[in-house]
Short mmCIF file of C-alpha atoms in Angstrom, two decimals:
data_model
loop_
_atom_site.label_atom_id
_atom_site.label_comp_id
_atom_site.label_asym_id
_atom_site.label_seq_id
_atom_site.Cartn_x
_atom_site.Cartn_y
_atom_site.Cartn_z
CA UNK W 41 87.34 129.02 201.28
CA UNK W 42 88.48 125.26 201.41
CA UNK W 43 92.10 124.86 202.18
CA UNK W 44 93.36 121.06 201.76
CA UNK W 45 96.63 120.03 203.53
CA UNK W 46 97.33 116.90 201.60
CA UNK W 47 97.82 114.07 204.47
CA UNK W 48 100.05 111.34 202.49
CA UNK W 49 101.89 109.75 205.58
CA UNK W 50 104.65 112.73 205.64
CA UNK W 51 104.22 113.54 209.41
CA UNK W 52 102.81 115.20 211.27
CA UNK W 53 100.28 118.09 209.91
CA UNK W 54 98.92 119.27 212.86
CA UNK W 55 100.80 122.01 213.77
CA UNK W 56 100.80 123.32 209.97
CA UNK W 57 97.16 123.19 209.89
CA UNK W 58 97.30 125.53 213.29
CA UNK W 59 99.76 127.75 211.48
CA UNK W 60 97.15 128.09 208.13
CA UNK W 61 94.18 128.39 210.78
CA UNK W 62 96.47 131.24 212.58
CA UNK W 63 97.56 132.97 209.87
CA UNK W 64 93.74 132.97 208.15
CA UNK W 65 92.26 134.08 211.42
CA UNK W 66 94.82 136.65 212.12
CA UNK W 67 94.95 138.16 208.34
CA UNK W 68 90.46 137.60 208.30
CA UNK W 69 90.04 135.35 206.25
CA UNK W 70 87.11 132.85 206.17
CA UNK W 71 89.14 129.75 205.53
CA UNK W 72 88.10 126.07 206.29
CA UNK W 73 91.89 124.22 206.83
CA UNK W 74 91.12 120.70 206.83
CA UNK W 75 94.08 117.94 206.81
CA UNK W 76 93.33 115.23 204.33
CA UNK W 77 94.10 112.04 202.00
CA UNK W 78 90.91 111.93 200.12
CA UNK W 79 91.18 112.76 197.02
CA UNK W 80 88.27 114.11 196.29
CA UNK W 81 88.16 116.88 199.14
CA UNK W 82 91.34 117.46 197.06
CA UNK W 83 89.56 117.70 193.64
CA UNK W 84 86.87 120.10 195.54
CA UNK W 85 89.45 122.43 197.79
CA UNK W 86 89.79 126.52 196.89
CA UNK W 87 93.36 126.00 197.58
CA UNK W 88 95.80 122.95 197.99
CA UNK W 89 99.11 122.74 200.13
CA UNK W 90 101.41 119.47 199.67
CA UNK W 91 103.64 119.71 202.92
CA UNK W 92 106.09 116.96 203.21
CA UNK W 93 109.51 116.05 205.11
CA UNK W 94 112.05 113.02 204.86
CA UNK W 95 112.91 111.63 201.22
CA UNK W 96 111.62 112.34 197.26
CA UNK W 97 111.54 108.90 197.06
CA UNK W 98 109.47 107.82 200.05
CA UNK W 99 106.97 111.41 199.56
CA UNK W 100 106.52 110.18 195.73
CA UNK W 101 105.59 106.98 196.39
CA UNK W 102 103.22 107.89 199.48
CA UNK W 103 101.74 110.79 197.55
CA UNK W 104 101.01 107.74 194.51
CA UNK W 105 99.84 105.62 197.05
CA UNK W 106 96.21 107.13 197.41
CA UNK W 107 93.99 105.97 194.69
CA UNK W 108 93.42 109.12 192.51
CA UNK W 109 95.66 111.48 194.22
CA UNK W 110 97.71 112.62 191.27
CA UNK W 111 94.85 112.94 189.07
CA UNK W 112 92.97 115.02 191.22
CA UNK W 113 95.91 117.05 191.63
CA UNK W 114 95.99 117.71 188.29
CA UNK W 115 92.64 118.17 188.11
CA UNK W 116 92.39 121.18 190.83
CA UNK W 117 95.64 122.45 190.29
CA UNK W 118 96.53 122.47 186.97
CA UNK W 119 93.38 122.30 185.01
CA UNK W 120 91.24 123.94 187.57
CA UNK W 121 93.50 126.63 189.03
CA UNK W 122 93.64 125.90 192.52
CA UNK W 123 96.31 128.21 194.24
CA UNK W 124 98.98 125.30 195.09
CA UNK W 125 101.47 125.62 197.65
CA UNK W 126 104.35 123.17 198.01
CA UNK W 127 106.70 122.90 201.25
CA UNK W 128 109.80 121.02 201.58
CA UNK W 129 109.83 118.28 199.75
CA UNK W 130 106.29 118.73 198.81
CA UNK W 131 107.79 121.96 196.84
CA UNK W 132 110.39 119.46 195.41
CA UNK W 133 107.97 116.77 194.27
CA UNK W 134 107.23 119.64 191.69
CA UNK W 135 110.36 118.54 189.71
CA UNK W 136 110.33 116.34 186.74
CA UNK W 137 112.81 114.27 189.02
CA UNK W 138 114.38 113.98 192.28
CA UNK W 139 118.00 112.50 192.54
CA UNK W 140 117.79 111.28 196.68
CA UNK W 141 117.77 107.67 196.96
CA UNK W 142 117.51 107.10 193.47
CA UNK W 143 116.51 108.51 190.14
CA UNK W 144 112.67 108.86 190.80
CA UNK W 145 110.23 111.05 188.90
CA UNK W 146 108.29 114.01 190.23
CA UNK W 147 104.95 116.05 189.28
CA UNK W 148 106.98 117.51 186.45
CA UNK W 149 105.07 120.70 186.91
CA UNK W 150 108.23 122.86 187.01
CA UNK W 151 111.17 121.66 184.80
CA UNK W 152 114.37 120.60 186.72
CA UNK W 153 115.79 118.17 189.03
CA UNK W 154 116.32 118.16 192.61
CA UNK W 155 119.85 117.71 193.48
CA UNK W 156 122.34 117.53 196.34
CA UNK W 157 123.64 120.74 197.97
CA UNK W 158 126.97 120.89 196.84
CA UNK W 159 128.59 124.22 198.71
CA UNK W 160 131.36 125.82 197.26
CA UNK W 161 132.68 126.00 200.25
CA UNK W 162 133.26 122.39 202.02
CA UNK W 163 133.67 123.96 205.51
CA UNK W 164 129.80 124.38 205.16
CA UNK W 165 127.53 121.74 206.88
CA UNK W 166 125.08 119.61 205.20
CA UNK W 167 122.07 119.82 205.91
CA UNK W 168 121.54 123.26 205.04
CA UNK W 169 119.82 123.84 208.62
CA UNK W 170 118.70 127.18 209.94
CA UNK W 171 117.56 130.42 209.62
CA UNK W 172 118.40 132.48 205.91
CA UNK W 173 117.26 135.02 204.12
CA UNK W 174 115.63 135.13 200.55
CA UNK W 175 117.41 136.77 197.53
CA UNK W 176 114.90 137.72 195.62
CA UNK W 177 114.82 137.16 191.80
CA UNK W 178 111.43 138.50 190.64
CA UNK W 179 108.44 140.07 193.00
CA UNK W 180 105.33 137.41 193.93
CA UNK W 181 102.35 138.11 195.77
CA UNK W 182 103.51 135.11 198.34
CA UNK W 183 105.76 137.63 199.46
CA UNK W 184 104.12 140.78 199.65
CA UNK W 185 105.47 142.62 202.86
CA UNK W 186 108.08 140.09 203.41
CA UNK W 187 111.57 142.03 202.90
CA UNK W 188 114.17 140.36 201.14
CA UNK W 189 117.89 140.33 200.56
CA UNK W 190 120.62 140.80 203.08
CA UNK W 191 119.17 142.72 205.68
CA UNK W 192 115.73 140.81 205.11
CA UNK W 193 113.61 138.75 206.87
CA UNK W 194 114.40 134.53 207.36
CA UNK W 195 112.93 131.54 206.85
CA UNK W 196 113.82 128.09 208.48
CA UNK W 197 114.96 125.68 206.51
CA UNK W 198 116.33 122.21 206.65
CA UNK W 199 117.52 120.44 203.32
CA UNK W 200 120.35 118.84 202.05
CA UNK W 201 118.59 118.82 198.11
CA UNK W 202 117.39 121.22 196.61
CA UNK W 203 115.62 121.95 193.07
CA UNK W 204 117.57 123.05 189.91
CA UNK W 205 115.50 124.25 188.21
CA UNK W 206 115.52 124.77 183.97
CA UNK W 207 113.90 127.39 183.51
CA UNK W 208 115.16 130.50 185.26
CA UNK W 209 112.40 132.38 185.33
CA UNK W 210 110.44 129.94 187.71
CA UNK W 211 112.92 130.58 190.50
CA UNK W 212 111.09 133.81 192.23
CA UNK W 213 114.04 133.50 195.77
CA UNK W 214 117.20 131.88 196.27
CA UNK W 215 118.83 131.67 199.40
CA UNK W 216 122.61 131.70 199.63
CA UNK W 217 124.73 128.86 201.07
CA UNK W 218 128.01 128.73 199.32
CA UNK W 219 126.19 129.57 196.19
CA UNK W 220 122.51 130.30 195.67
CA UNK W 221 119.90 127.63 196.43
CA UNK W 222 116.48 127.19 195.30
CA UNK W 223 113.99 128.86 197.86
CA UNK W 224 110.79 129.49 196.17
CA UNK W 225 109.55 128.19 192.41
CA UNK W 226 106.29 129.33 190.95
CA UNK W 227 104.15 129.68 187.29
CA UNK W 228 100.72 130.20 186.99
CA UNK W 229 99.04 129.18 190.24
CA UNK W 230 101.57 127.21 191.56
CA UNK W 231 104.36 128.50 194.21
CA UNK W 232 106.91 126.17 196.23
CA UNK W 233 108.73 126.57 199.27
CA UNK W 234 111.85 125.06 200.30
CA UNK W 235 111.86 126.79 203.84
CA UNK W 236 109.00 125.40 206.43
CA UNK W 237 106.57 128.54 206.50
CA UNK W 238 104.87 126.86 209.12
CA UNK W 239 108.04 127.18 211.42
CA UNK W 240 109.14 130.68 209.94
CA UNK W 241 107.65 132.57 213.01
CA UNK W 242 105.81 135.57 211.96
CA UNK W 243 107.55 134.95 208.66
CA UNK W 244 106.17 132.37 207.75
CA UNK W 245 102.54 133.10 208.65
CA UNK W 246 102.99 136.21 206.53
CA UNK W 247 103.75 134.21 204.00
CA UNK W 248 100.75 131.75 204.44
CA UNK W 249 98.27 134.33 204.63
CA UNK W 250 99.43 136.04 201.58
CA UNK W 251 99.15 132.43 199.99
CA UNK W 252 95.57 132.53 201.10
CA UNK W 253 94.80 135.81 199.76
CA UNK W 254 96.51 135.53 196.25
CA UNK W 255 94.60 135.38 193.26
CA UNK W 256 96.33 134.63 190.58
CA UNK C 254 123.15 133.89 204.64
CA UNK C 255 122.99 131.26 207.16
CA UNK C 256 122.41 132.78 210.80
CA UNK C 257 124.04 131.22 213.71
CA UNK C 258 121.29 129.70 216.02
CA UNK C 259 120.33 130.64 219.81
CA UNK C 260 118.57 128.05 221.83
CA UNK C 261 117.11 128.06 224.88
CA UNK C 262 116.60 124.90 226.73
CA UNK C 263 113.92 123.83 228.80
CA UNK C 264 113.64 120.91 231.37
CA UNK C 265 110.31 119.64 231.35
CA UNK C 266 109.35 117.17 234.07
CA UNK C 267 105.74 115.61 233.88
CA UNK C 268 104.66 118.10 232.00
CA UNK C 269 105.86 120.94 233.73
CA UNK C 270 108.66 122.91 233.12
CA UNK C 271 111.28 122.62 236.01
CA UNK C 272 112.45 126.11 237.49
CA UNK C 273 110.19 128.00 235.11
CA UNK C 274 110.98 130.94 233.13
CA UNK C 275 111.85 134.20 235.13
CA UNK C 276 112.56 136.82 232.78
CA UNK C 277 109.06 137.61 231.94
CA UNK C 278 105.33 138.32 234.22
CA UNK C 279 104.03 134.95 233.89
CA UNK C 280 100.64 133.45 234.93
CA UNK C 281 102.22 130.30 235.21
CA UNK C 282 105.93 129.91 235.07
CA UNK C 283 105.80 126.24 235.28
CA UNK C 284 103.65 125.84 231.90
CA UNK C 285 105.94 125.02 228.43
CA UNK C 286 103.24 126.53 226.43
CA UNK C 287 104.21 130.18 228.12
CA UNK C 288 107.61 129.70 228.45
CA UNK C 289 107.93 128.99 224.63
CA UNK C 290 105.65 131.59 223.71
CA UNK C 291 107.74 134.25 225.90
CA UNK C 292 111.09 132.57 224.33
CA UNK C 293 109.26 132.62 220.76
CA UNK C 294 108.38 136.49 221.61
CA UNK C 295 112.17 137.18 222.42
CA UNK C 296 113.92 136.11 219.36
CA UNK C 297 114.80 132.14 220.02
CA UNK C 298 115.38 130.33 216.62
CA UNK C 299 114.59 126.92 218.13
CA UNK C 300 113.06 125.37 221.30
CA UNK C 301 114.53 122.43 223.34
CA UNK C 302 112.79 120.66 226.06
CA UNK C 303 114.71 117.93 227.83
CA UNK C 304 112.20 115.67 229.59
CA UNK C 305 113.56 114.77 233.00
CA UNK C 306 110.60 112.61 233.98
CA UNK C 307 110.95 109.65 235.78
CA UNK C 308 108.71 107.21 235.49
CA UNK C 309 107.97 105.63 232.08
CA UNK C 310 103.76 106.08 232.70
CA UNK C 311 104.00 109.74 232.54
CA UNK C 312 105.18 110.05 229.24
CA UNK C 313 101.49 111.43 227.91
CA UNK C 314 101.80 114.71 230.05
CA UNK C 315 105.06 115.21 227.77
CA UNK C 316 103.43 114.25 224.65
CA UNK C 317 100.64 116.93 225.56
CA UNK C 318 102.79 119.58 226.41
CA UNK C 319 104.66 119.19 222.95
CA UNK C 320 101.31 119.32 221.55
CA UNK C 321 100.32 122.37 223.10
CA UNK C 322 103.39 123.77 222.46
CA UNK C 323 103.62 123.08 218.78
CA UNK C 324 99.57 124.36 218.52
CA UNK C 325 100.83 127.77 219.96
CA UNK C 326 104.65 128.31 218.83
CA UNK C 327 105.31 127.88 214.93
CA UNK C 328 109.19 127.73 215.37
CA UNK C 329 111.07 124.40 215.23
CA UNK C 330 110.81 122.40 218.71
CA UNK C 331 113.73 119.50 219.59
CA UNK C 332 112.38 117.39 222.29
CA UNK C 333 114.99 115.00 224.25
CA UNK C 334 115.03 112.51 227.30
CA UNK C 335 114.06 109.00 227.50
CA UNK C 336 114.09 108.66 223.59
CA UNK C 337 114.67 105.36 223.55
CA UNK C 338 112.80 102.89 220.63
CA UNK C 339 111.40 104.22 217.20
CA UNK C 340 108.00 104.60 218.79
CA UNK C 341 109.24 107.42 221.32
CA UNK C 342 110.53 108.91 218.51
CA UNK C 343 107.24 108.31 216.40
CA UNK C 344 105.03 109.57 219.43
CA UNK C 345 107.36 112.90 219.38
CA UNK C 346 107.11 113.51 216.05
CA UNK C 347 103.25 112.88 215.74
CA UNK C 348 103.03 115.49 219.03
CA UNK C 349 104.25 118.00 216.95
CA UNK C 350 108.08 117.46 217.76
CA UNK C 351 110.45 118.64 214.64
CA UNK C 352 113.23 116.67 216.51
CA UNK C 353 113.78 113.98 218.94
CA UNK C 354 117.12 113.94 220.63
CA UNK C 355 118.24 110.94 221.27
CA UNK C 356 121.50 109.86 223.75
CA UNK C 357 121.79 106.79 225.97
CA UNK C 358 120.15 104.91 223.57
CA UNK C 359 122.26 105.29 220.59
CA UNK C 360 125.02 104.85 223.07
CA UNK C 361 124.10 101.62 223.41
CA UNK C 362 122.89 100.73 220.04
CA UNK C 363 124.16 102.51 217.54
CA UNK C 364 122.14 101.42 214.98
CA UNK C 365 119.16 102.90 216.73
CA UNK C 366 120.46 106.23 215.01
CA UNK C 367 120.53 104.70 211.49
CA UNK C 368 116.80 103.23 211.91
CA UNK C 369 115.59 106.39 212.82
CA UNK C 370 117.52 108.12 209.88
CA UNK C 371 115.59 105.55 207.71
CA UNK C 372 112.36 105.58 209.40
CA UNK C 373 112.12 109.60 209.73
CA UNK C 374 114.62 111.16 208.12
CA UNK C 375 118.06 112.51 209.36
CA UNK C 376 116.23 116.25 209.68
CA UNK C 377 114.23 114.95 212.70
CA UNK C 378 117.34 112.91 214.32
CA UNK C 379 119.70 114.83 216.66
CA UNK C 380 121.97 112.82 218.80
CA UNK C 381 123.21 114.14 221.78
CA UNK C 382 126.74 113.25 223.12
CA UNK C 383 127.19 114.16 227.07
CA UNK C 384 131.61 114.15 226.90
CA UNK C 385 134.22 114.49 229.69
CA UNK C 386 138.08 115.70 228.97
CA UNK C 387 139.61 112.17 230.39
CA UNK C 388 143.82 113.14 228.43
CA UNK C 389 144.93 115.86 226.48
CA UNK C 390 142.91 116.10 223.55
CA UNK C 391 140.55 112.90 224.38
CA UNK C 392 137.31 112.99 225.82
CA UNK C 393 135.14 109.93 226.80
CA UNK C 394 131.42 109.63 226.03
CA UNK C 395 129.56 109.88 229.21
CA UNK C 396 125.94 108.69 230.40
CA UNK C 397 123.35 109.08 233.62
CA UNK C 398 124.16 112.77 233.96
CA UNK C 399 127.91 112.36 233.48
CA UNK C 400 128.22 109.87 236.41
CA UNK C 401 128.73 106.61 233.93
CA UNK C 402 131.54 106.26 232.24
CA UNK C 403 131.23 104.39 228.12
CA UNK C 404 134.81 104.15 227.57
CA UNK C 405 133.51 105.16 224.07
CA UNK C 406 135.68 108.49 222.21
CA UNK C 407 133.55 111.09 221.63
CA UNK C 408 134.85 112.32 218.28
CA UNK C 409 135.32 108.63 217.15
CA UNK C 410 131.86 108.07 217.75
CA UNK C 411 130.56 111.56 216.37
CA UNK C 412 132.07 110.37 212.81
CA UNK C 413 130.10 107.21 213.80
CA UNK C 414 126.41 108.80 213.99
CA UNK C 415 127.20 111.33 211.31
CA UNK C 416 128.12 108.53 209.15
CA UNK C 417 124.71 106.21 210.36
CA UNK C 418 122.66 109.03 209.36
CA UNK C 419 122.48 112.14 212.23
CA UNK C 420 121.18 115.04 210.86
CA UNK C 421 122.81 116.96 213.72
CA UNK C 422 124.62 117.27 217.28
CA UNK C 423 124.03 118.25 220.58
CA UNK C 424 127.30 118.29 222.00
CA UNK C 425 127.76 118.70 225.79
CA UNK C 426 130.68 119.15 228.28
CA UNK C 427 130.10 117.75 230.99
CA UNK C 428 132.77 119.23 232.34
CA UNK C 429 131.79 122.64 231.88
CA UNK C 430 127.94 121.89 232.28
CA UNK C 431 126.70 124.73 234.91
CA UNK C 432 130.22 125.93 235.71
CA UNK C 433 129.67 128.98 233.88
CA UNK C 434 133.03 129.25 232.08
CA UNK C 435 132.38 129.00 229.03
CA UNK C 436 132.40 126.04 226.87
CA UNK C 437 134.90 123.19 226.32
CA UNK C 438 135.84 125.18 222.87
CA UNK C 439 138.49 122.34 222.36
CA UNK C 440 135.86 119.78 222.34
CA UNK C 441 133.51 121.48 220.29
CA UNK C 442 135.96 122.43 217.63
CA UNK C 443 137.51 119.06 217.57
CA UNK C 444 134.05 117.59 216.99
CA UNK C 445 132.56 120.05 214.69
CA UNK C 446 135.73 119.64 212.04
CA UNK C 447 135.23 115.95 212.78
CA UNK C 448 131.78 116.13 211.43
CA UNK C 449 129.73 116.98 208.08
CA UNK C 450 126.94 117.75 210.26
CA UNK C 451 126.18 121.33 212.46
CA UNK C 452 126.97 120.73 215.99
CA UNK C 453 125.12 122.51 218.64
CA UNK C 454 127.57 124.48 221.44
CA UNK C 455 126.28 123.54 225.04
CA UNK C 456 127.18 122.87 228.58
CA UNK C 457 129.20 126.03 230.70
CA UNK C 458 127.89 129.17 229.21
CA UNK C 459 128.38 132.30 231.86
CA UNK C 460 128.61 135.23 229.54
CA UNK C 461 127.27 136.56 226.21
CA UNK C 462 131.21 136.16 225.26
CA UNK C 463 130.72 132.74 225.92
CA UNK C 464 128.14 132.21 223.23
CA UNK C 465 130.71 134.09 220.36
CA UNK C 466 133.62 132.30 221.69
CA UNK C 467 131.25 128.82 221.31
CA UNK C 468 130.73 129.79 217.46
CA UNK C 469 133.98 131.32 216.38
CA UNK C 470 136.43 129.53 218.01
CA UNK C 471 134.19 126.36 218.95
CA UNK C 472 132.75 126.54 215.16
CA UNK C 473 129.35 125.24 216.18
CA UNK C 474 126.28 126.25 214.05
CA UNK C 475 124.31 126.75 217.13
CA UNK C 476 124.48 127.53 221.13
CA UNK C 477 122.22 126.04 223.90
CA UNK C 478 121.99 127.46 227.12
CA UNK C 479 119.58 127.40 229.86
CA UNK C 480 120.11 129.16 233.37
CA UNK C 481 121.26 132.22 231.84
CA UNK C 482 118.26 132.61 229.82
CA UNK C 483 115.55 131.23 232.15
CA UNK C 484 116.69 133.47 235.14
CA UNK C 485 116.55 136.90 232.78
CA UNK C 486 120.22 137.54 233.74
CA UNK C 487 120.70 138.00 229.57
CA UNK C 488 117.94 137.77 227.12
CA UNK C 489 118.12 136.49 223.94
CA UNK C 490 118.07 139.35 222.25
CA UNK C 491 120.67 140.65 223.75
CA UNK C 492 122.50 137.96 223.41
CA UNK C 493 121.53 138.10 219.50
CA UNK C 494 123.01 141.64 219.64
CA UNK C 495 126.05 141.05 221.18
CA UNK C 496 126.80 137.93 218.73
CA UNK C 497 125.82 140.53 215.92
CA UNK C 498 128.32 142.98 217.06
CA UNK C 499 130.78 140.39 217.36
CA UNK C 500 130.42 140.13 213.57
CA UNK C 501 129.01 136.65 214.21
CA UNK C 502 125.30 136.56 211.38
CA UNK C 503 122.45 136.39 213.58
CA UNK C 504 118.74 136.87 213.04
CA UNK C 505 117.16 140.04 214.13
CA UNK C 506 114.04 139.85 212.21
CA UNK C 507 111.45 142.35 213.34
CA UNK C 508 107.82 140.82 213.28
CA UNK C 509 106.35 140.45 209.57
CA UNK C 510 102.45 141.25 210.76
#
């Protein structure tokens, strides 16, 4: 299996690629994680992963940046059926558009917007930084084994946006922070994280592996 | 719900961490890669090396040991000392850093903070502020290990950074710093109402009472502490449980494989 960890100047991939090779070897499965901004080892992979971290603006316009990035996106992902798994703001580039810096437009492969964290609470500190657990809305297989709710298991996050999404049924977690926040979108073959699975801990490589494994 | 943060703190000098970790049979107390995996094994939330090096040419045995670090532990890593010019920052980051910490420099320049906001993001930029009690409800920022006065107020200038882009603060007494009682709470609750940003509790902890006092009272989103940790006197799960049962929400996740 080819895994591609789209390389689009969003820093550093290294240690998610060791995470993916980790979380293959230790689940075995034959996977080939290779970190890359050619977009034709995109068009080619088994399974595609679109990390990112710092602004929508800045991701979109590296992401656009690579001559035929987008299209072979849509090629492997959304005509070919690619599992697709978005971190960060590589989950929020899934919007139609993102609101930091600017009104910029997203993959629009999930309806919504990504928005500022506004807490009920003011007392609460932005960015939403830390360890929290899901809330689960509907069951995925990117979470098999991974308990939820309350008493659940965490993920790491750091955001202070996160994506609204319009239709509520592709919000599978939210996380709770003065009101629930977007932690995980998916449809078809397509799942996003807002939490960094690759810094989750035993979490998060749970998580990974299951990504690996899914067939959807 | 959000959990309240323990993190351990390493000093890391050429390469090697200073005093080692003691709590656990290690081949080699003096490697970070170890140390973070026995720290990663025992419940931390976060990693902190402070590089104490010296000279200026030994940076690359840091830059490895992040790497190696980063290859091994998949939990986030803040990496401080010497940060000094976007580069450092950009070398830290590209080792597999999550965070540089950055101090004297912003002191002196605060627009150093909003460049790296800009550059990196506010996620990766923590700035740490080393403040001494100096009147009744003032404290002064301090530099060179608290010898070097700034005549520069510490909550004044905490508004400053949170406003040039922070995404969070390491707040230390210096005061307190290895007296072991307990941290300035007046400081760190001053600072952390000051601020939009979580502030990190550090600098005097002797007791797991310390650590709850640090959150409650100090409202900090996170504790640092070193010697207690390092020389097994309390672990961090035990200090997780005793936050817990202090009513304080921690996480107590058992392993997911």
């Amino acid at each position: 299996m080819n895994v591609a960890i789209i390389d689009y100047g969003s820093g550093n991939l290294h240690s998610a690629a060791k995470a993916f090779e980790r979380a293959a070897r230790e689940s075995g499965i034959d996977a080939a994680i290779s970190v890359t901004a050619d977009a034709e080892a995109v068009r080619r992979a088994d399974r595609v992963v679109l990390p990112g971290v710092g602004a929508f603006a800045d991701c979109r316009r590296g992401l656009l940046e690579i001559e035929g990035m987008a299209e072979a996106l849509e090629d492997a992902v959304r005509k070919g059926g690619a599992p697709f798994l978005g971190i960060c703001v590589g989950m929020q580039l899934l919007a139609e558009r993102g609101l930091e810096h600017g009104d910029t437009p997203g993959l629009g492969w999930i309806g919504g917007a990504v928005v500022p964290i506004q807490p009920s609470d003011p007392k609460l500190k932005i960015p939403h930084m830390g360890w929290n657990n899901l809330d689960l809305n509907r069951p995925h297989p990117v979470l098999e084994g991974i308990a939820t709710g309350r008493d659940g298991l965490n993920a790491y996050f750091v955001h202070s946006y996160h994506l609204l999404a319009s239709n509520p049924d592709d919000v599978i977690a939210t996380t709770e922070y003065g009101g629930p926040l977007t932690a995980m979108v998916g449809r078809d073959t397509i799942v996003g994280v807002q939490f960094h699975p690759e810094k989750s801990q035993s979490m998060g490589l749970r998580l990974i592996s299951n990504f690996l494994r899914w067939r959807p | 719900m959000l959990k309240t943060r323990v993190i351990p703190c390493l000093d890391v000098k050429d390469g090697r961490v200073v005093k080692g970790v003691n709590f656990v049979n290690l081949r080699d107390a003096g490697d970070p890669v170890e140390c973070a995996i026995a720290y990663d094994a025992a419940g931390a939330d976060e990693l902190c090396f402070l590089d104490i090096t010296a000279s200026h040419e030994e940076r690359g045995l840091l830059f490895d040991a992040v790497q190696r670090t980063a290859e091994a532990c998949f939990m986030p890593l803040t990496v401080g000392g010497g940060v000094r010019t976007l580069d450092d920052i950009r070398n830290l980051l590209l080792a597999g850093a999550d965070k540089a910490s950055i101090m004297t420099a912003a002191v002196h320049d605060r627009d150093f903070v909003r460049r790296g906001a800009e550059k990196f993001g506010s996620q990766c930029i923590v700035v740490a502020i080393d403040a001494k009690n100096v009147a009744a409800g003032r404290w002064e920022i301090f530099t060179h290990g608290g010898r070097r006065p700034t005549g520069i107020d510490a909550v004044e200038y905490a508004k400053e950074v949170t406003a040039l882009g922070a995404g969070e603060i390491l707040l230390t007494s210096m005061d307190r710093d290895g007296a072991k009682s307990g941290f300035d709470i007046e400081l760190t609750r001053t600072i952390a109402d000051a601020v939009s940003i979580p502030v990190i509790a550090s600098g005097g902890v002797g007791t797991l009472e310390h650590l709850v006092e640090g959150v409650r009272d100090g409202h900090a989103s996170a504790v640092l502490a070193a010697s207690i940790f390092h020389f097994g006197e309390f672990t961090i799960g035990g200090a997780k449980d005793y936050m817990a049962k202090a009513g304080l929400p921690m996480r107590l996740d058992r392993p997911a494989f």
